Short mmCIF file of C-alpha atoms and ligand atoms in Angstrom, two decimals:
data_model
loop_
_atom_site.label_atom_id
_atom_site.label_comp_id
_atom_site.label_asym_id
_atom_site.label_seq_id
_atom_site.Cartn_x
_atom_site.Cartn_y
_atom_site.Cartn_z
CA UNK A 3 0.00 0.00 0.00
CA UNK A 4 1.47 3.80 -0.94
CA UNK A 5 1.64 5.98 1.56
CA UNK A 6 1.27 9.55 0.92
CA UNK A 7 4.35 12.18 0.90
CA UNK A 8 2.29 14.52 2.17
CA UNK A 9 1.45 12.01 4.95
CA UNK A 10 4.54 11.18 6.02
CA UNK A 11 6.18 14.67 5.51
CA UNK A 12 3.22 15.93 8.36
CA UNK A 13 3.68 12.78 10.50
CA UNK A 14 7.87 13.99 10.50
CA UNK A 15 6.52 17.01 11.91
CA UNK A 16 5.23 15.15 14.96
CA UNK A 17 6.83 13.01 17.19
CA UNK A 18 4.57 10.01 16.88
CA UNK A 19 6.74 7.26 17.20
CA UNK A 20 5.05 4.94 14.70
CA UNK A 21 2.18 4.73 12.59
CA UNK A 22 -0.36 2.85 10.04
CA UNK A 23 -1.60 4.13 7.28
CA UNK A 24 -4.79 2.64 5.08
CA UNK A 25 -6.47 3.34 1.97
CA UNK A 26 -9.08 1.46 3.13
CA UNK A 27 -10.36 0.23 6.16
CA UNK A 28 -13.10 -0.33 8.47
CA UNK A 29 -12.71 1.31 11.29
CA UNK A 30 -9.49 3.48 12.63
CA UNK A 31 -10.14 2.58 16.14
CA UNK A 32 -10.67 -1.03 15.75
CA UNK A 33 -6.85 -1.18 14.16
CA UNK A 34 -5.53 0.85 16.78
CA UNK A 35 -7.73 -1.48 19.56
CA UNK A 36 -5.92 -4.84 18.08
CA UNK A 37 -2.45 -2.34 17.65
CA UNK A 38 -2.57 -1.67 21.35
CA UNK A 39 -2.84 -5.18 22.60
CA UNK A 40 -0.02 -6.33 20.16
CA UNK A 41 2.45 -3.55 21.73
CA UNK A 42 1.95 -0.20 20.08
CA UNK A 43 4.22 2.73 21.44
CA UNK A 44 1.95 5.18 23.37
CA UNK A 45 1.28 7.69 21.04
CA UNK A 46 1.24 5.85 17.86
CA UNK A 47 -1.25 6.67 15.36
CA UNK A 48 -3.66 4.76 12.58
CA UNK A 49 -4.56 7.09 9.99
CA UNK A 50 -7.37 6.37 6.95
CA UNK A 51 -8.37 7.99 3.97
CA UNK A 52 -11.03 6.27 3.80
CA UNK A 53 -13.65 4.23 6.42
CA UNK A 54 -15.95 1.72 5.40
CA UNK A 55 -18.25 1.23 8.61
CA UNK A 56 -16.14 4.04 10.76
CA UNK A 57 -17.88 4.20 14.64
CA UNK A 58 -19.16 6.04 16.56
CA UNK A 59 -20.58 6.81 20.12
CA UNK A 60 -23.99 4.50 21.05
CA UNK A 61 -22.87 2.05 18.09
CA UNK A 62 -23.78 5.43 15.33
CA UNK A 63 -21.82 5.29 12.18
CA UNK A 64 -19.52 7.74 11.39
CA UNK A 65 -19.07 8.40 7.48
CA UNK A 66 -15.62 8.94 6.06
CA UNK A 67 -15.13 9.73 2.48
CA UNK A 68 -12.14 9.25 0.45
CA UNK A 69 -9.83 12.17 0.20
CA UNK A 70 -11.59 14.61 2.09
CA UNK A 71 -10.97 14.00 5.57
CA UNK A 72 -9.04 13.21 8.91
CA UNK A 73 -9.93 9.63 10.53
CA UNK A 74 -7.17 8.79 13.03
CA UNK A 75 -6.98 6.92 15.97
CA UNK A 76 -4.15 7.97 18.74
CA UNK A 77 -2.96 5.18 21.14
CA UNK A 78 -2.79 6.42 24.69
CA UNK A 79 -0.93 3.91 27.14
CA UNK A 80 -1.62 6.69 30.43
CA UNK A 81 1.02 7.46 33.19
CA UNK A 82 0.39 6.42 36.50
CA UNK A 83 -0.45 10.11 36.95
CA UNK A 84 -3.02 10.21 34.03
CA UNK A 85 -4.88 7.28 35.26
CA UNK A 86 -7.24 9.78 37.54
CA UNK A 87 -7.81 12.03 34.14
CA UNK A 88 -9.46 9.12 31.93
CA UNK A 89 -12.83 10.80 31.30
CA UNK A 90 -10.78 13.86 30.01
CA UNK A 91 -9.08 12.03 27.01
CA UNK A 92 -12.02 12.66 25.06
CA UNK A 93 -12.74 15.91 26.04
CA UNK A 94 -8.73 16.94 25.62
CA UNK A 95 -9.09 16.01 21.16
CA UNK A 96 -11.94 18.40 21.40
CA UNK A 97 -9.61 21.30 23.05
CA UNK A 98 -6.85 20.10 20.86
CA UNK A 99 -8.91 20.76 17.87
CA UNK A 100 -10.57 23.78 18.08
CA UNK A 101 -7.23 25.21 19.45
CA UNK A 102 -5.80 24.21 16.21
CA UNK A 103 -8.54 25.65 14.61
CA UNK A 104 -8.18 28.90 16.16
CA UNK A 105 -4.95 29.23 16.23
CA UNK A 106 -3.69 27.46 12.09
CA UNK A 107 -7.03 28.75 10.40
CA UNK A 108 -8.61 31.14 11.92
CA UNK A 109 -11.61 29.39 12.22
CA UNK A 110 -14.05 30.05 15.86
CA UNK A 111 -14.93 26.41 16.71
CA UNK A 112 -16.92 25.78 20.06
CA UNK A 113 -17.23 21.84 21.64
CA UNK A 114 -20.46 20.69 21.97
CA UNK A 115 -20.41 18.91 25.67
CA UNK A 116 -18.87 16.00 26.11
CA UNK A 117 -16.07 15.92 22.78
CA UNK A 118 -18.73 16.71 19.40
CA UNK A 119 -16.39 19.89 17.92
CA UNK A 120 -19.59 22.33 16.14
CA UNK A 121 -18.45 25.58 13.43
CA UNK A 122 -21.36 27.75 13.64
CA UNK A 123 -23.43 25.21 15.90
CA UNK A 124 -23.13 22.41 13.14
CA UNK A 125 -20.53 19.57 13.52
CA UNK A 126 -17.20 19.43 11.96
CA UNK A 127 -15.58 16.32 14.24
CA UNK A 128 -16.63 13.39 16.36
CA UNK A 129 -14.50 11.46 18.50
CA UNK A 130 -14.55 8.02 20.15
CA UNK A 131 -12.66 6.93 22.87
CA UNK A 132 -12.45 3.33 23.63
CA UNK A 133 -10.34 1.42 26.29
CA UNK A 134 -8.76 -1.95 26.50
CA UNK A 135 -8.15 -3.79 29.95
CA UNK A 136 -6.94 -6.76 31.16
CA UNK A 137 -8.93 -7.61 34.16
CA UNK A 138 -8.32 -4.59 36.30
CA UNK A 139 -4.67 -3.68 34.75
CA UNK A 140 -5.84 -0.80 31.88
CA UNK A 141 -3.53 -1.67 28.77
CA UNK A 142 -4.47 1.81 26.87
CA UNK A 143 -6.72 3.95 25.46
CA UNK A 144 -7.77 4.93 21.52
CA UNK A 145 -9.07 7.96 20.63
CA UNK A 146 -10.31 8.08 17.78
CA UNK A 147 -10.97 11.62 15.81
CA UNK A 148 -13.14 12.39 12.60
CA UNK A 149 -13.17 15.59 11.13
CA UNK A 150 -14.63 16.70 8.00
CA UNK A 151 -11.91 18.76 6.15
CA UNK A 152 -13.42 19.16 2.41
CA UNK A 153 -17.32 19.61 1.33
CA UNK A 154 -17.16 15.75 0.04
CA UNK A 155 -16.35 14.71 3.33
CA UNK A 156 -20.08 16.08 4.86
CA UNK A 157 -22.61 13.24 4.70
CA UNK A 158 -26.23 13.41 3.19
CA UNK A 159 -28.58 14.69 5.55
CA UNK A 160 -30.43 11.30 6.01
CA UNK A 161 -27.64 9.96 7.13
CA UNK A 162 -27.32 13.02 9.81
CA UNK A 163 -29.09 13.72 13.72
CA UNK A 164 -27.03 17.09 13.98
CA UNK A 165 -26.46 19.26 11.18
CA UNK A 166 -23.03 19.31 9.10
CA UNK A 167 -20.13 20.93 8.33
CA UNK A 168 -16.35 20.52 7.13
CA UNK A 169 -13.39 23.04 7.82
CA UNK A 170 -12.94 24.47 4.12
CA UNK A 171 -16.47 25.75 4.14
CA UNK A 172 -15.38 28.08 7.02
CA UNK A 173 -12.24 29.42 5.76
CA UNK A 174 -11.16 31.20 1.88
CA UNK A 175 -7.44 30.19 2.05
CA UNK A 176 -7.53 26.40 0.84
CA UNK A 177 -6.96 23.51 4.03
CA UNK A 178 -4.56 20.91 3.42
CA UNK A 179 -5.77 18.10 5.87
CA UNK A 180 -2.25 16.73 7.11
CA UNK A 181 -1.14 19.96 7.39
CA UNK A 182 -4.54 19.95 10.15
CA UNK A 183 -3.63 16.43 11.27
CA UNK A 184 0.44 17.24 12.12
CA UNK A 185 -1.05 20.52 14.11
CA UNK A 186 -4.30 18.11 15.81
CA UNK A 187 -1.53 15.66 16.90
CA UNK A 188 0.88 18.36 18.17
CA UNK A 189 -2.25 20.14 19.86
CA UNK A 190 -3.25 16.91 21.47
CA UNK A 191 0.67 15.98 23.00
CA UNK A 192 0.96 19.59 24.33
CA UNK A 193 -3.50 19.54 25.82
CA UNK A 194 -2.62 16.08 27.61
CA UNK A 195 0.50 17.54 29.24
CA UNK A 196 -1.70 19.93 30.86
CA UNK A 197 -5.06 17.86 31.28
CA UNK A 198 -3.78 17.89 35.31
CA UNK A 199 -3.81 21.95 35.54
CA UNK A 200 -6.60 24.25 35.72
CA UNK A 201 -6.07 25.89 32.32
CA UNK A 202 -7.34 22.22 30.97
CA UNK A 203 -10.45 22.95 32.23
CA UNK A 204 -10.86 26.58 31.91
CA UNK A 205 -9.69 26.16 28.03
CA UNK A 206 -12.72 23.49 27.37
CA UNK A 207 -14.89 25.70 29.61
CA UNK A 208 -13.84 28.51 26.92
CA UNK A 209 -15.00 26.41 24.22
CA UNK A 210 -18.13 25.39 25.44
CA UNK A 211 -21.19 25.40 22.82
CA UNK A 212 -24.52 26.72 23.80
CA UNK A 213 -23.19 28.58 27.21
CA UNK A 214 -25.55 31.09 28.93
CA UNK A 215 -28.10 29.37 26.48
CA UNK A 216 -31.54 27.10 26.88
CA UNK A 217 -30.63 23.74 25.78
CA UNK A 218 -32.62 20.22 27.17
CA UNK A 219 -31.08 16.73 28.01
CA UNK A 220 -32.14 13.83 26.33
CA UNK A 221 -31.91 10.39 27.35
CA UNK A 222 -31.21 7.10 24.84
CA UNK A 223 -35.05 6.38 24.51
CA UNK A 224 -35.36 10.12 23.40
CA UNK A 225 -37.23 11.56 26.28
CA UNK A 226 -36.27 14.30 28.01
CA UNK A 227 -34.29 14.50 31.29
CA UNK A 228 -33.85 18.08 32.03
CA UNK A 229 -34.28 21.45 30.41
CA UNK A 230 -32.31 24.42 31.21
CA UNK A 231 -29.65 26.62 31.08
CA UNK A 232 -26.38 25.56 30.35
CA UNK A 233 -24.16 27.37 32.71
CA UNK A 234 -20.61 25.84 32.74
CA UNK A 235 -18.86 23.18 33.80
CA UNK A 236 -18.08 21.26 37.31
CA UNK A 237 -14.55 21.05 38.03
CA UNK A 238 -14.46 17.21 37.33
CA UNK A 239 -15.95 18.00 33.54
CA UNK A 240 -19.56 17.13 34.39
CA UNK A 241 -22.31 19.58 32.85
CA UNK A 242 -23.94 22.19 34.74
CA UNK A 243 -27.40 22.92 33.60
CA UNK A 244 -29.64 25.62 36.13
CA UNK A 245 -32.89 24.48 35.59
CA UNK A 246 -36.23 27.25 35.66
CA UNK A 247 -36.66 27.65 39.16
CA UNK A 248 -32.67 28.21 39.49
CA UNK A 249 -31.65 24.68 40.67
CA UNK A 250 -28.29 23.68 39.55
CA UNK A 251 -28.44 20.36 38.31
CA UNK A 252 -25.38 18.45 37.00
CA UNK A 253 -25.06 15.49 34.37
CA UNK A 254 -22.18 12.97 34.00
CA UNK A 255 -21.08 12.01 30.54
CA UNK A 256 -22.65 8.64 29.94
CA UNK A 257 -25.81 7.93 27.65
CA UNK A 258 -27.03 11.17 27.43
CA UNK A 259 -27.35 13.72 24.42
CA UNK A 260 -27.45 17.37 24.84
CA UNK A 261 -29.48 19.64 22.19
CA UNK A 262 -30.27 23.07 21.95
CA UNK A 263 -33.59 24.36 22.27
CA UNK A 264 -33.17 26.66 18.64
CA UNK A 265 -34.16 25.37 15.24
CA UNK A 266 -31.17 22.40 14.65
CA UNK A 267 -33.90 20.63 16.60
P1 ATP B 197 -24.92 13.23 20.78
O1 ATP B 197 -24.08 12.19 21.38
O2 ATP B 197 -24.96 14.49 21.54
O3 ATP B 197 -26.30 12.72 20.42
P2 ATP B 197 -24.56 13.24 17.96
O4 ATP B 197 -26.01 13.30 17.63
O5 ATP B 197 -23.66 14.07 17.11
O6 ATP B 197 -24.22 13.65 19.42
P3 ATP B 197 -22.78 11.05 18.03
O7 ATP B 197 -22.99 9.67 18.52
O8 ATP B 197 -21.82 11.92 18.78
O9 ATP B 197 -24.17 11.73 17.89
O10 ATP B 197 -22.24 10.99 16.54
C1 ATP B 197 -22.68 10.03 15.62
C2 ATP B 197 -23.60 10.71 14.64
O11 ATP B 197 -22.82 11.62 13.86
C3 ATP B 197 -24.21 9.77 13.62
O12 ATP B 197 -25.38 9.18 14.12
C4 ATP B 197 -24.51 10.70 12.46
O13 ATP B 197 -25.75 11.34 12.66
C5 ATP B 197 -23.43 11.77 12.60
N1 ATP B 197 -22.35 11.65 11.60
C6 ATP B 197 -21.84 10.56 11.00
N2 ATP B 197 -20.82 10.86 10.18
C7 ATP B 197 -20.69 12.20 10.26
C8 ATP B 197 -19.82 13.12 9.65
N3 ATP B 197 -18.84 12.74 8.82
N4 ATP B 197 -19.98 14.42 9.96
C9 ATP B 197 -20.93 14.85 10.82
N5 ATP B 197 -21.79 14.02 11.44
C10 ATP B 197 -21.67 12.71 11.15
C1 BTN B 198 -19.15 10.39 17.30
O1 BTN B 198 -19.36 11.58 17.01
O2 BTN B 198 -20.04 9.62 17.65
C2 BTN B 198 -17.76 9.87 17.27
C3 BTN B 198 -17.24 9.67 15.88
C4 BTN B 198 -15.79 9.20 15.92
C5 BTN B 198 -15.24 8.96 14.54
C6 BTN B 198 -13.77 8.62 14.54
S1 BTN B 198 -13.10 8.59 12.90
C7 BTN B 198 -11.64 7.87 13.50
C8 BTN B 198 -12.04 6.85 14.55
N1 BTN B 198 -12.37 5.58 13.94
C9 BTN B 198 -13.65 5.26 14.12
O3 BTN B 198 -14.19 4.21 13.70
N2 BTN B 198 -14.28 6.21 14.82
C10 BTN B 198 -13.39 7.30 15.17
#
C-alpha cells in the first residue's frame, strides 16, 4: 500500500513514534484497539483515507469519504499520573482541535459537551474513545478523531441527527488536511500535558457550545431528562445545567445527548 508524501512529511513534523496508514479500512479505532494489545508505542497513530463502517458513540456510524478527511486513531498507554484524568481524554481532542482551529485557520470552533467539535453550531468532528483492559490492569486507550476537512467529506442529511459541516467551508485560504492532522496531533501531546492543571479545564470551559443558552437533556429512549440553562462546567468536567426555578443540576457524561432548544432541533 502507498503511503502519501504529504502524509509522512506531516507525521515527521510530529513526534509520533510509529504509525499505520490505510487506503481502506473499516474502522481506525478497531486497528488501533488490536495495535494496542499487540504492543503499540503510546502515542502511535492509525490514519485512513477512507472508512468503510467508521464508529461512533452508542454504536452510530460515522461516514468517512475518500480524500476529504481526517480519521485517526491515537494510542494512549496513560502514566500512573493520568490514570485519575481518563474521562478527560475525550474531552482533551476536542480542546486540541478547536485550538488548532483557532490558532492554524482562523476558524471560531466551540465543543459541543462531552467531545462533538460544532463551526457555527453544526458539527465538523466526532470522537470516540475506547479502552482496553486486562482484568483490572488498563492496557491503553484509543481515541479516535473524525473531522470533515473538504465539502465531500459532509454526509447526506439522512444519514445526519445534527447538522453538518467541514473546515474548508469556514475558511477562503484552501486547508490541506495533514497539514490539520500534524497541528491536531501536536495540539493533542501539548492539551494532555496539561489535562492535570486548571487551564485544561478553563480552556474546554472557553470552548463550550450553547453557554448562557436554553438547551434540554435527552436520554437514549429520546425523552427528556432536564431542560435548562447551560451554565458551565463542574470542576471534574460534568455539565452544569440551572434548571427554571434556578436549581443547579449536573449530568455525567454517559448515555445522554445534549441539544439546543433553537431550530437544529
Ligand atoms: P450526541 O451524542 O450528543 O447525540 P450526535 O447526535 O452528534 O451527538 P454522536 O454519537 O456523537 O451523535 O455521533 C454520531 C452521529 O454523527 C451519527 O449518528 C450521524 O448522525 C453523525 N455523523 C456521522 N458521520 C458524520 C460526519 N462525517 N460528519 C458529521 N456528522 C456525522
Ligand atoms: C461520534 O461523534 O459519535 C464519534 C465519531 C468518531 C469517529 C472517529 S473517525 C476515527 C475513529 N475511527 C472510528 O471508527 N471512529 C473514530
Amino acid at each position: 500500500m502507498s503511503v502519501p508524501a504529504a502524509f509522512i512529511n506531516a507525521i515527521q513534523r510530529t513526534s509520533v513514534p510509529q504509525f499505520k496508514y490505510f487506503s481502506s479500512i473499516d474502522s481506525t479505532n478497531l486497528i488501533a484497539l488490536e495495535w494496542l494489545e499487540n504492543s503499540a508505542p503510546d502515542g502511535s497513530i492509525v490514519f485512513a483515507d477512507h472508512q468503510r463502517s467508521g464508529r461512533g458513540r452508542f454504536d452510530r456510524n460515522w461516514i468517512t469519504q475518500p480524500g476529504s478527511a481526517i480519521a485517526v486513531s491515537i494510542i494512549v498507554r496513560p502514566e500512573l499520573h493520568e490514570r485519575k484524568y481518563l474521562p478527560l481524554f475525550s474531552p482533551l481532542a476536542g480542546i486540541a482541535l478547536t485550538d488548532v482551529l483557532k490558532h492554524n485557520l482562523q476558524i471560531d470552533a466551540q465543543i459541543k459537551w462531552p467531545n462533538d467539535v460544532l463551526i457555527n453550531r453544526m458539527k465538523t468532528s466526532g470522537i470516540l474513545t475506547e479502552s482496553v483492559w486486562n482484568g483490572e490492569e488498563l492496557l491503553g486507550l484509543v481515541v479516535g478523531i473524525g473531522v470533515n476537512v473538504l465539502p465531500k467529506s459532509i454526509p447526506t442529511s439522512e444519514n445526519l441527527q445534527f447538522p453538518a459541516t467541514c473546515l474548508q467551508d469556514h475558511s477562503q485560504f484552501p486547508i490541506d488536511r495533514f497539514d490539520v492532522l500534524a497541528a491536531l496531533i501536536n495540539a493533542f501531546y501539548y492539551w494532555r500535558s496539561q489535562i492535570h492543571l486548571p487551564e485544561f479545564m478553563n480552556q474546554w470551559q472557553k470552548t463550550l457550545a450553547f453557554h448562557g443558552e436554553k438547551v434540554y437533556i435527552k436520554q437514549k429512549d429520546g425523552s427528556v431528562q432536564i431542560t435548562g440553562t447551560l451554565s458551565g462546567l463542574t470542576s471534574n468536567g460534568d455539565l452544569e445545567i440551572l434548571s427554571e426555578n434556578n436549581q443547579k443540576q449536573t449530568i455525567t457524561v454517559g448515555d445522554v445527548h445534549l441539544r439546543p432548544t433553537g431550530p437544529e432541533n
